Coordinates of C-alpha atoms and ligand atoms in Angstrom, one line a residue:
X1 CA 4.3 -48.0 -0.8
X2 CA 4.4 -46.8 2.8
X3 CA 7.0 -48.3 5.5
X4 CA 5.3 -46.7 7.9
X5 CA 1.4 -46.4 8.1
X6 CA 0.7 -48.6 10.8
X7 CA -1.2 -47.8 13.8
X8 CA 1.4 -45.2 15.1
X9 CA 1.0 -43.5 11.9
X10 CA -2.8 -42.4 11.6
X11 CA -5.0 -40.7 9.4
X12 CA -6.8 -38.0 11.1
X13 CA -9.5 -35.1 10.3
X14 CA -7.5 -32.4 8.7
X15 CA -9.9 -29.4 9.2
X16 CA -8.2 -27.5 6.6
X17 CA -10.7 -26.7 4.4
X18 CA -12.0 -24.0 7.1
X19 CA -8.8 -21.8 5.8
X20 CA -7.0 -23.0 3.1
X21 CA -8.7 -21.1 0.5
X22 CA -9.5 -18.1 2.2
X23 CA -7.5 -14.7 1.7
X24 CA -4.6 -14.0 4.1
X25 CA -5.9 -10.9 6.2
X26 CA -3.0 -8.5 6.4
X27 CA -3.0 -7.1 10.5
X28 CA -0.9 -4.6 11.6
X29 CA -0.5 -3.9 16.1
X30 CA -2.6 -0.7 16.9
X31 CA 0.7 0.7 18.8
X32 CA 3.1 -1.4 19.5
X33 CA 5.4 -4.6 19.0
X34 CA 7.0 -7.3 21.4
X35 CA 10.1 -8.7 19.5
X36 CA 11.3 -11.5 21.7
X37 CA 14.8 -11.6 22.5
X38 CA 14.4 -15.5 22.0
X39 CA 16.6 -17.7 20.5
X40 CA 15.7 -21.3 21.4
X41 CA 16.7 -21.6 24.9
X42 CA 19.3 -18.5 24.5
X43 CA 18.2 -14.9 25.4
X44 CA 21.9 -13.7 25.9
X45 CA 21.5 -10.7 23.5
X46 CA 23.7 -8.1 23.2
X47 CA 20.8 -4.9 21.7
X48 CA 22.3 -3.0 19.2
X49 CA 19.8 0.4 19.5
X50 CA 19.0 2.8 22.1
X51 CA 15.4 3.8 23.8
X52 CA 14.2 6.7 21.5
X53 CA 16.3 5.6 18.6
X54 CA 13.9 5.5 15.2
X55 CA 14.0 1.7 13.6
X56 CA 12.6 0.6 10.3
X57 CA 11.9 -2.4 8.6
X58 CA 15.2 -4.5 8.6
X59 CA 17.0 -2.8 11.6
X60 CA 19.2 -4.9 12.9
X61 CA 17.9 -4.6 16.4
X62 CA 20.2 -7.6 18.6
X63 CA 22.3 -10.7 17.9
X64 CA 23.3 -13.3 20.2
X65 CA 26.2 -12.9 22.7
X66 CA 27.0 -16.8 23.3
X67 CA 25.8 -19.9 21.2
X68 CA 24.9 -19.8 17.9
X69 CA 24.6 -16.8 16.0
X70 CA 21.1 -15.5 15.4
X71 CA 20.5 -11.2 14.8
X72 CA 17.5 -10.3 15.3
X73 CA 16.0 -7.3 12.8
X74 CA 13.1 -5.3 13.0
X75 CA 9.5 -6.1 11.7
X76 CA 8.3 -2.8 11.8
X77 CA 9.1 0.7 11.7
X78 CA 8.9 3.2 14.5
X79 CA 10.7 3.7 17.9
X80 CA 12.5 1.4 20.1
X81 CA 10.9 2.2 23.5
X82 CA 13.0 -0.3 25.9
X83 CA 12.7 -3.8 26.9
X84 CA 9.7 -5.5 28.6
X85 CA 9.6 -8.9 30.3
X86 CA 6.5 -10.8 29.2
X87 CA 4.9 -14.4 28.8
X88 CA 6.6 -16.0 25.9
X89 CA 5.1 -18.5 23.8
X90 CA 7.7 -21.1 25.7
X91 CA 5.7 -20.6 29.1
X92 CA 8.3 -18.5 30.6
X93 CA 8.4 -14.8 31.1
X94 CA 10.9 -13.5 28.8
X95 CA 12.8 -10.2 27.6
X96 CA 10.6 -8.3 24.7
X97 CA 11.9 -5.4 22.8
X98 CA 9.1 -2.9 22.6
X99 CA 8.9 -0.6 19.0
X100 CA 5.9 2.1 18.9
X101 CA 4.6 1.4 15.2
X102 CA 4.2 4.3 13.4
X103 CA 2.3 3.2 10.8
X104 CA 4.4 3.5 8.0
X105 CA 6.4 0.2 7.5
X106 CA 9.1 2.1 6.0
X107 CA 11.7 -0.3 5.1
X108 CA 15.5 -0.6 4.7
X109 CA 17.7 -2.9 3.2
X110 CA 19.0 -5.1 6.0
X111 CA 21.7 -6.9 4.2
X112 CA 23.7 -7.1 0.4
X113 CA 21.2 -9.9 -1.6
X114 CA 23.3 -12.6 -3.3
X115 CA 22.6 -14.3 -6.7
X116 CA 23.2 -17.8 -5.3
X117 CA 24.3 -19.4 -8.9
X118 CA 27.1 -17.2 -8.5
X119 CA 28.1 -17.3 -4.9
X120 CA 29.9 -20.0 -3.5
X121 CA 28.6 -22.5 -0.5
X122 CA 30.5 -21.1 2.2
X123 CA 29.0 -17.3 0.9
X124 CA 25.8 -18.8 1.3
X125 CA 26.2 -20.5 4.3
X126 CA 27.9 -17.1 5.7
X127 CA 24.5 -15.5 4.7
X128 CA 21.9 -17.4 5.9
X129 CA 23.8 -16.7 9.0
X130 CA 24.0 -12.9 9.0
X131 CA 19.6 -12.7 7.6
X132 CA 18.8 -14.9 11.3
X133 CA 17.1 -17.5 9.3
X134 CA 15.5 -19.9 11.6
X135 CA 13.2 -23.1 10.7
X136 CA 9.5 -21.6 10.3
X137 CA 8.0 -25.1 10.6
X138 CA 7.8 -24.1 14.7
X139 CA 11.4 -25.3 15.9
X140 CA 13.1 -21.8 15.4
X141 CA 16.5 -23.6 15.2
X142 CA 18.7 -21.4 13.0
X143 CA 19.1 -23.1 9.3
X144 CA 23.0 -21.9 9.1
X145 CA 23.9 -24.6 11.8
X146 CA 22.5 -27.5 9.3
X147 CA 24.9 -26.5 6.7
X148 CA 28.1 -25.9 8.3
X149 CA 30.1 -28.6 7.6
X150 CA 27.0 -30.9 5.8
X151 CA 29.9 -34.1 5.0
X152 CA 28.4 -37.2 3.2
X153 CA 25.2 -35.5 2.9
X154 CA 22.7 -36.8 -0.2
X155 CA 19.8 -35.3 -0.3
X156 CA 17.9 -32.8 0.8
X157 CA 13.7 -33.0 1.7
X158 CA 12.0 -29.7 1.9
X159 CA 9.6 -30.7 4.2
X160 CA 6.1 -29.4 2.9
X161 CA 4.1 -32.0 4.4
X162 CA 2.2 -29.6 7.5
X163 CA 0.8 -32.6 8.7
X164 CA -1.0 -30.7 11.5
X165 CA -5.1 -30.3 11.7
X166 CA -6.0 -27.2 10.9
X167 CA -2.6 -25.4 9.8
X168 CA -2.5 -23.9 6.5
X169 CA 0.4 -21.5 6.5
X170 CA 2.9 -23.8 4.9
X171 CA 0.7 -24.1 2.5
X172 CA -1.0 -21.0 1.5
X173 CA 2.9 -20.1 1.4
X174 CA 3.6 -22.5 -1.3
X175 CA 0.7 -21.8 -3.3
X176 CA 1.1 -18.2 -3.6
X177 CA 5.0 -18.4 -3.6
X178 CA 6.4 -21.8 -5.7
X179 CA 8.9 -20.1 -7.5
X180 CA 10.8 -19.1 -4.4
X181 CA 10.5 -22.5 -2.8
X182 CA 12.3 -24.1 -5.9
X183 CA 15.1 -21.6 -5.8
X184 CA 15.1 -22.0 -1.8
X185 CA 15.1 -25.8 -2.7
X186 CA 18.2 -25.1 -5.0
X187 CA 20.2 -22.9 -2.9
X188 CA 19.6 -25.2 0.4
X189 CA 21.2 -28.0 -2.1
X190 CA 24.0 -26.1 -3.0
X191 CA 24.9 -25.4 0.7
X192 CA 24.7 -29.3 1.3
X193 CA 26.1 -30.4 -1.3
X194 CA 23.9 -33.0 -1.9
X195 CA 22.8 -34.3 -5.1
X196 CA 19.1 -34.8 -4.9
X197 CA 16.4 -32.1 -3.6
X198 CA 13.1 -33.4 -3.1
X199 CA 10.1 -30.9 -2.1
X200 CA 7.4 -33.3 0.0
X201 CA 3.5 -32.4 0.0
X202 CA 0.6 -34.4 1.5
X203 CA -1.1 -36.5 -2.0
X204 CA -4.4 -34.7 -0.5
X205 CA -2.9 -31.6 -2.1
X206 CA -3.4 -32.5 -5.9
X207 CA -3.8 -28.4 -6.3
X208 CA -0.5 -27.5 -4.4
X209 CA 1.4 -30.4 -6.1
X210 CA 0.4 -29.0 -9.3
X211 CA 1.8 -25.9 -9.0
X212 CA 4.9 -26.9 -7.7
X213 CA 5.6 -29.3 -9.9
X214 CA 5.3 -26.5 -12.5
X215 CA 7.5 -24.7 -11.0
X216 CA 10.4 -27.3 -10.9
X217 CA 10.0 -28.3 -14.3
X218 CA 13.8 -27.9 -15.9
X219 CA 15.0 -27.2 -12.3
X220 CA 16.3 -31.3 -11.2
X221 CA 14.0 -30.4 -7.8
X222 CA 11.9 -33.3 -7.4
X223 CA 8.5 -33.4 -6.1
X224 CA 7.0 -36.5 -3.8
X225 CA 3.5 -37.0 -2.8
X226 CA 3.7 -38.4 0.4
X227 CA 0.6 -40.2 2.6
X228 CA -1.8 -38.3 5.0
X229 CA -1.0 -39.4 8.1
X230 CA 0.2 -38.0 10.9
X231 CA 2.9 -37.5 11.6
X232 CA 4.0 -37.4 8.3
X233 CA 5.9 -34.7 8.9
X234 CA 8.2 -35.4 12.0
X235 CA 11.9 -35.4 10.3
X236 CA 12.2 -39.3 11.3
X237 CA 8.7 -40.7 9.5
X238 CA 9.4 -38.6 6.7
X239 CA 13.3 -39.7 6.2
X240 CA 11.8 -43.0 6.4
X241 CA 9.0 -42.4 4.1
X242 CA 10.8 -41.0 1.6
X243 CA 14.4 -42.5 1.6
X244 CA 13.5 -45.6 3.6
X245 CA 16.5 -44.9 5.8
X246 CA 16.7 -44.5 9.6
X247 CA 19.0 -42.9 11.9
X248 CA 19.7 -42.4 15.8
X249 CA 20.2 -38.5 16.2
X250 CA 20.2 -36.7 13.6
X251 CA 18.8 -37.4 9.8
X252 CA 22.8 -36.1 8.6
X253 CA 23.1 -39.6 10.2
X254 CA 21.1 -41.3 7.1
X255 CA 23.2 -38.9 4.6
X256 CA 20.3 -36.1 4.1
X257 CA 19.0 -32.6 5.8
X258 CA 15.3 -31.7 6.3
X259 CA 13.8 -28.0 6.3
X260 CA 10.6 -27.1 6.2
X261 CA 9.2 -25.4 3.2
X262 CA 8.2 -21.9 4.7
X263 CA 11.9 -21.7 5.6
X264 CA 13.2 -22.7 1.9
X265 CA 11.2 -19.3 0.7
X266 CA 12.1 -17.1 3.0
X267 CA 15.7 -18.0 2.2
X268 CA 15.0 -17.2 -1.5
X269 CA 13.4 -13.8 -0.7
X270 CA 16.1 -13.2 1.3
X271 CA 19.1 -14.0 -0.8
X272 CA 17.0 -12.2 -4.0
X273 CA 15.5 -9.0 -2.1
X274 CA 18.5 -8.4 0.9
X275 CA 14.9 -8.6 3.5
X276 CA 15.0 -10.3 7.0
X277 CA 11.7 -12.0 7.2
X278 CA 9.2 -9.1 8.9
X279 CA 5.9 -10.5 8.5
X280 CA 4.3 -14.1 9.5
X281 CA 1.8 -16.3 7.8
X282 CA -0.3 -17.7 10.9
X283 CA -3.1 -19.9 11.1
X284 CA -5.8 -18.8 13.5
X285 CA -8.1 -22.1 13.5
X286 CA -10.1 -24.6 16.1
X287 CA -13.4 -25.3 17.0
X288 CA -13.4 -22.4 19.3
X289 CA -12.5 -19.9 16.1
X290 CA -15.2 -17.9 15.2
X291 CA -13.8 -16.9 12.1
X292 CA -10.8 -19.0 10.9
X293 CA -8.6 -17.3 8.8
X294 CA -4.9 -16.7 8.0
X295 CA -3.5 -13.2 8.9
X296 CA -0.4 -11.9 8.0
X297 CA 1.2 -10.1 11.2
X298 CA 4.8 -8.3 11.8
X299 CA 6.7 -10.8 14.2
X300 CA 6.0 -9.4 17.5
X301 CA 2.2 -8.8 17.3
X302 CA 0.5 -9.1 19.8
X303 CA -2.3 -12.3 19.7
X304 CA -5.0 -10.5 21.7
X305 CA -5.6 -8.0 18.7
X306 CA -5.5 -11.0 16.5
X307 CA -8.4 -12.5 18.1
X308 CA -10.2 -9.1 18.0
X309 CA -10.2 -10.2 14.4
X310 CA -11.1 -13.6 14.6
X311 CA -13.2 -13.9 17.8
X312 CA -13.8 -17.0 19.8
X313 CA -17.2 -19.2 20.2
X314 CA -16.9 -21.6 23.2
X315 CA -16.9 -19.8 26.8
X316 CA -14.6 -22.2 27.8
X317 CA -11.4 -22.4 25.2
X318 CA -7.6 -23.7 25.5
X319 CA -5.8 -21.6 24.0
X320 CA -2.9 -23.2 22.0
X321 CA 0.3 -21.8 20.3
X322 CA 0.8 -23.9 17.6
X323 CA -1.3 -26.6 16.0
X324 CA -3.2 -29.1 17.8
X325 CA -1.1 -31.8 18.4
X326 CA 2.4 -30.3 19.0
X327 CA 1.3 -26.8 19.8
X328 CA 1.6 -25.1 23.5
X329 CA -1.5 -24.7 25.8
X330 CA -0.7 -21.3 27.0
X331 CA -2.7 -19.9 30.1
X332 CA -3.8 -16.5 28.4
X333 CA -3.6 -13.8 25.5
X334 CA -0.9 -12.2 26.4
X335 CA 2.2 -13.4 24.1
X336 CA 3.3 -12.4 21.1
X337 CA 3.5 -13.9 17.3
X338 CA 7.8 -15.1 17.1
X339 CA 9.3 -15.8 13.7
X340 CA 8.8 -19.4 14.2
X341 CA 5.0 -19.7 15.3
X342 CA 3.0 -20.3 12.4
X343 CA -0.4 -21.8 14.1
X344 CA -2.9 -20.3 17.2
X345 CA -5.2 -23.2 18.0
X346 CA -8.2 -22.7 19.7
X347 CA -10.5 -25.8 21.0
X348 CA -13.0 -26.4 23.6
X349 CA -11.0 -27.0 27.2
X350 CA -10.5 -30.9 27.5
X351 CA -10.1 -30.2 31.2
X352 CA -13.6 -29.6 31.8
X353 CA -14.7 -33.2 30.1
X354 CA -11.4 -35.9 31.3
X355 CA -12.0 -38.4 33.3
X356 CA -9.8 -41.4 35.1
X357 CA -7.5 -43.3 32.6
X358 CA -9.5 -46.8 31.4
X359 CA -5.9 -48.4 31.1
X360 CA -6.9 -49.0 27.5
X361 CA -3.4 -48.5 26.5
X362 CA -4.1 -46.7 23.2
X363 CA -1.4 -44.0 24.2
X364 CA 1.1 -46.5 24.0
X365 CA -0.2 -48.2 20.9
X366 CA -0.4 -45.3 18.8
X367 CA 3.1 -43.4 20.3
X368 CA 5.5 -43.3 17.0
X369 CA 8.7 -42.9 19.3
X370 CA 7.4 -46.4 20.6
X371 CA 7.0 -45.1 24.2
X372 CA 4.7 -46.0 27.1
X373 CA 3.0 -42.2 27.5
X374 CA 0.5 -43.5 30.2
X375 CA 3.4 -45.2 32.4
X376 CA 5.2 -41.8 31.9
X377 CA 2.4 -39.7 33.0
X378 CA 2.2 -41.9 36.5
X379 CA 5.8 -41.8 37.2
X380 CA 5.6 -38.2 37.0
X381 CA 2.6 -38.0 39.2
X382 CA 4.5 -39.8 41.5
X383 CA 7.5 -37.5 41.0
X384 CA 9.4 -40.8 40.5
X385 CA 12.5 -39.4 38.1
X386 CA 14.1 -43.0 38.1
X387 CA 10.8 -44.3 36.0
X388 CA 10.5 -41.4 33.9
X389 CA 14.0 -41.9 32.7
X390 CA 13.7 -45.5 32.4
X391 CA 10.3 -45.2 30.6
X392 CA 12.8 -42.6 28.4
X393 CA 10.5 -39.7 28.4
X394 CA 13.3 -37.2 26.4
X395 CA 12.6 -39.4 23.3
X396 CA 8.7 -38.0 23.2
X397 CA 8.6 -35.6 20.3
X398 CA 5.7 -34.2 21.6
X399 CA 3.4 -34.9 18.3
X400 CA 0.0 -35.1 20.4
X401 CA -1.2 -38.5 19.5
X402 CA -1.3 -39.5 22.8
X403 CA -3.5 -36.4 23.7
X404 CA -5.6 -37.4 20.7
X405 CA -6.3 -41.1 21.0
X406 CA -7.1 -40.8 24.7
X407 CA -10.8 -42.2 25.0
X408 CA -10.6 -40.6 28.9
X409 CA -9.7 -37.3 27.7
X410 CA -6.8 -36.4 29.6
X411 CA -3.8 -34.4 27.9
X412 CA -1.4 -37.2 28.5
X413 CA 0.8 -35.3 26.3
X414 CA 1.4 -32.2 29.2
X415 CA 1.9 -34.7 31.8
X416 CA 5.0 -36.4 29.4
X417 CA 6.4 -32.8 29.0
X418 CA 5.9 -32.1 32.1
X419 CA 8.0 -35.4 32.6
X420 CA 10.5 -34.2 30.7
X421 CA 10.9 -30.6 31.9
X422 CA 11.5 -32.9 35.4
X423 CA 13.9 -34.5 34.0
X424 CA 16.1 -31.6 32.3
X425 CA 16.0 -29.8 35.9
X426 CA 17.0 -33.0 37.6
X427 CA 20.7 -33.1 34.8
X428 CA 20.6 -29.0 35.4
X429 CA 21.0 -30.1 39.4
Ligands
SF4_1 S1 3.2 -36.8 22.7 FE1 5.5 -38.0 23.2 S2 4.5 -39.7 24.4 FE2 2.8 -39.2 23.2 S3 2.8 -40.1 21.5 FE3 3.9 -38.4 20.9 S4 5.7 -39.2 21.3 FE4 4.6 -40.6 22.2
SF4_2 S1 -5.4 -43.8 26.2 FE1 -5.7 -42.3 28.1 S2 -7.4 -44.0 28.8 FE2 -5.9 -45.3 27.6 S3 -4.0 -45.9 29.2 FE3 -3.6 -43.6 28.1 S4 -4.0 -42.0 29.1 FE4 -5.2 -44.0 30.1

């Protein structure tokens, strides 16, 4: 029985059928990829190649100079032509490495493969660090950091929930490669020195559950069905649902580590083949897309070129990097696919239909973080920093539910995001 199926966690239409059983279309850029020199908020990178250098799929291009170690490998073969500032999906102009593609996709082994069964925990964590693996569910946080000091970790949860509407990229990856999903789960269990690893999948995917259960037979990896409600994929909700535990800041406080299913699959592939992440599966969907589909594209692919294949069917659209609930609305299509991006969602423009707030309280009733989004949005509009802080704007997980339930079609989430940005700016000062 679920512990968290009240009003704050609700079923919303999935729209998954539009893409989940269609073939993944492979697309290459016509001329160039633009690989972002971005790791979370960090853009402090040492570039390891020179202008004019030939690079291959797997060439190490750059590495962070400060903060967490994040190397970046090339997703294409071609010639490195320099660094350009371009709009990034974080809504800031950021440096990107420009590589002119030669369309040969010549690959080199980025690093030596490793057999996880024979390696020590420390060797596996070191491998994960040098391979540049980051969370592929949207967060982009370096994976190795979670496993550096896993004191008291009992369970690893592999998050295959993919609770946002429209997105089926993880579903496709898990269906196509359940073997590496299970191997990745076992590697993470070993890195965490945990007793259990559980792959969590929504119960509305019996086909996937059966495929993964078969792959997990006799491995000790458990498969758990979870309810089809939103935001079931949020770590806090998943931990509460599966382990019946609460925590303050990090899942480690509840004795667990949560990793996305796609991340587990990539980790197993990297260890087996010595290859860094080159391609991403991205779901392009939403009411504004003519041909919804999953595409496989190299990291750094301009989204503009993806839309040439999918088309638009509305005149006024809202372009979102990510899913409709947690993604970021982007004013134009001049950004690229980065390693953590798994969806592009195109919706009709809500600003076209928004009316004044009705004070209905629905956004507060549904907020899974227990906030009053309408109050935070009002404080933001008044520039009242104290009130934004008092209303705990920073606790917002940007799940998008307040916008989804708003009968006035106000983009409440965006207003709360602005409040978070104002608070972060204030803190810096
Ligand atoms: S986006 Fe933030 S404020 Fe809105 S419902 Fe989700 S957690 Fe609450
Ligand atoms: S749901 Fe929309 S209309 Fe209702 S209180 Fe929140 S912002 Fe106002």
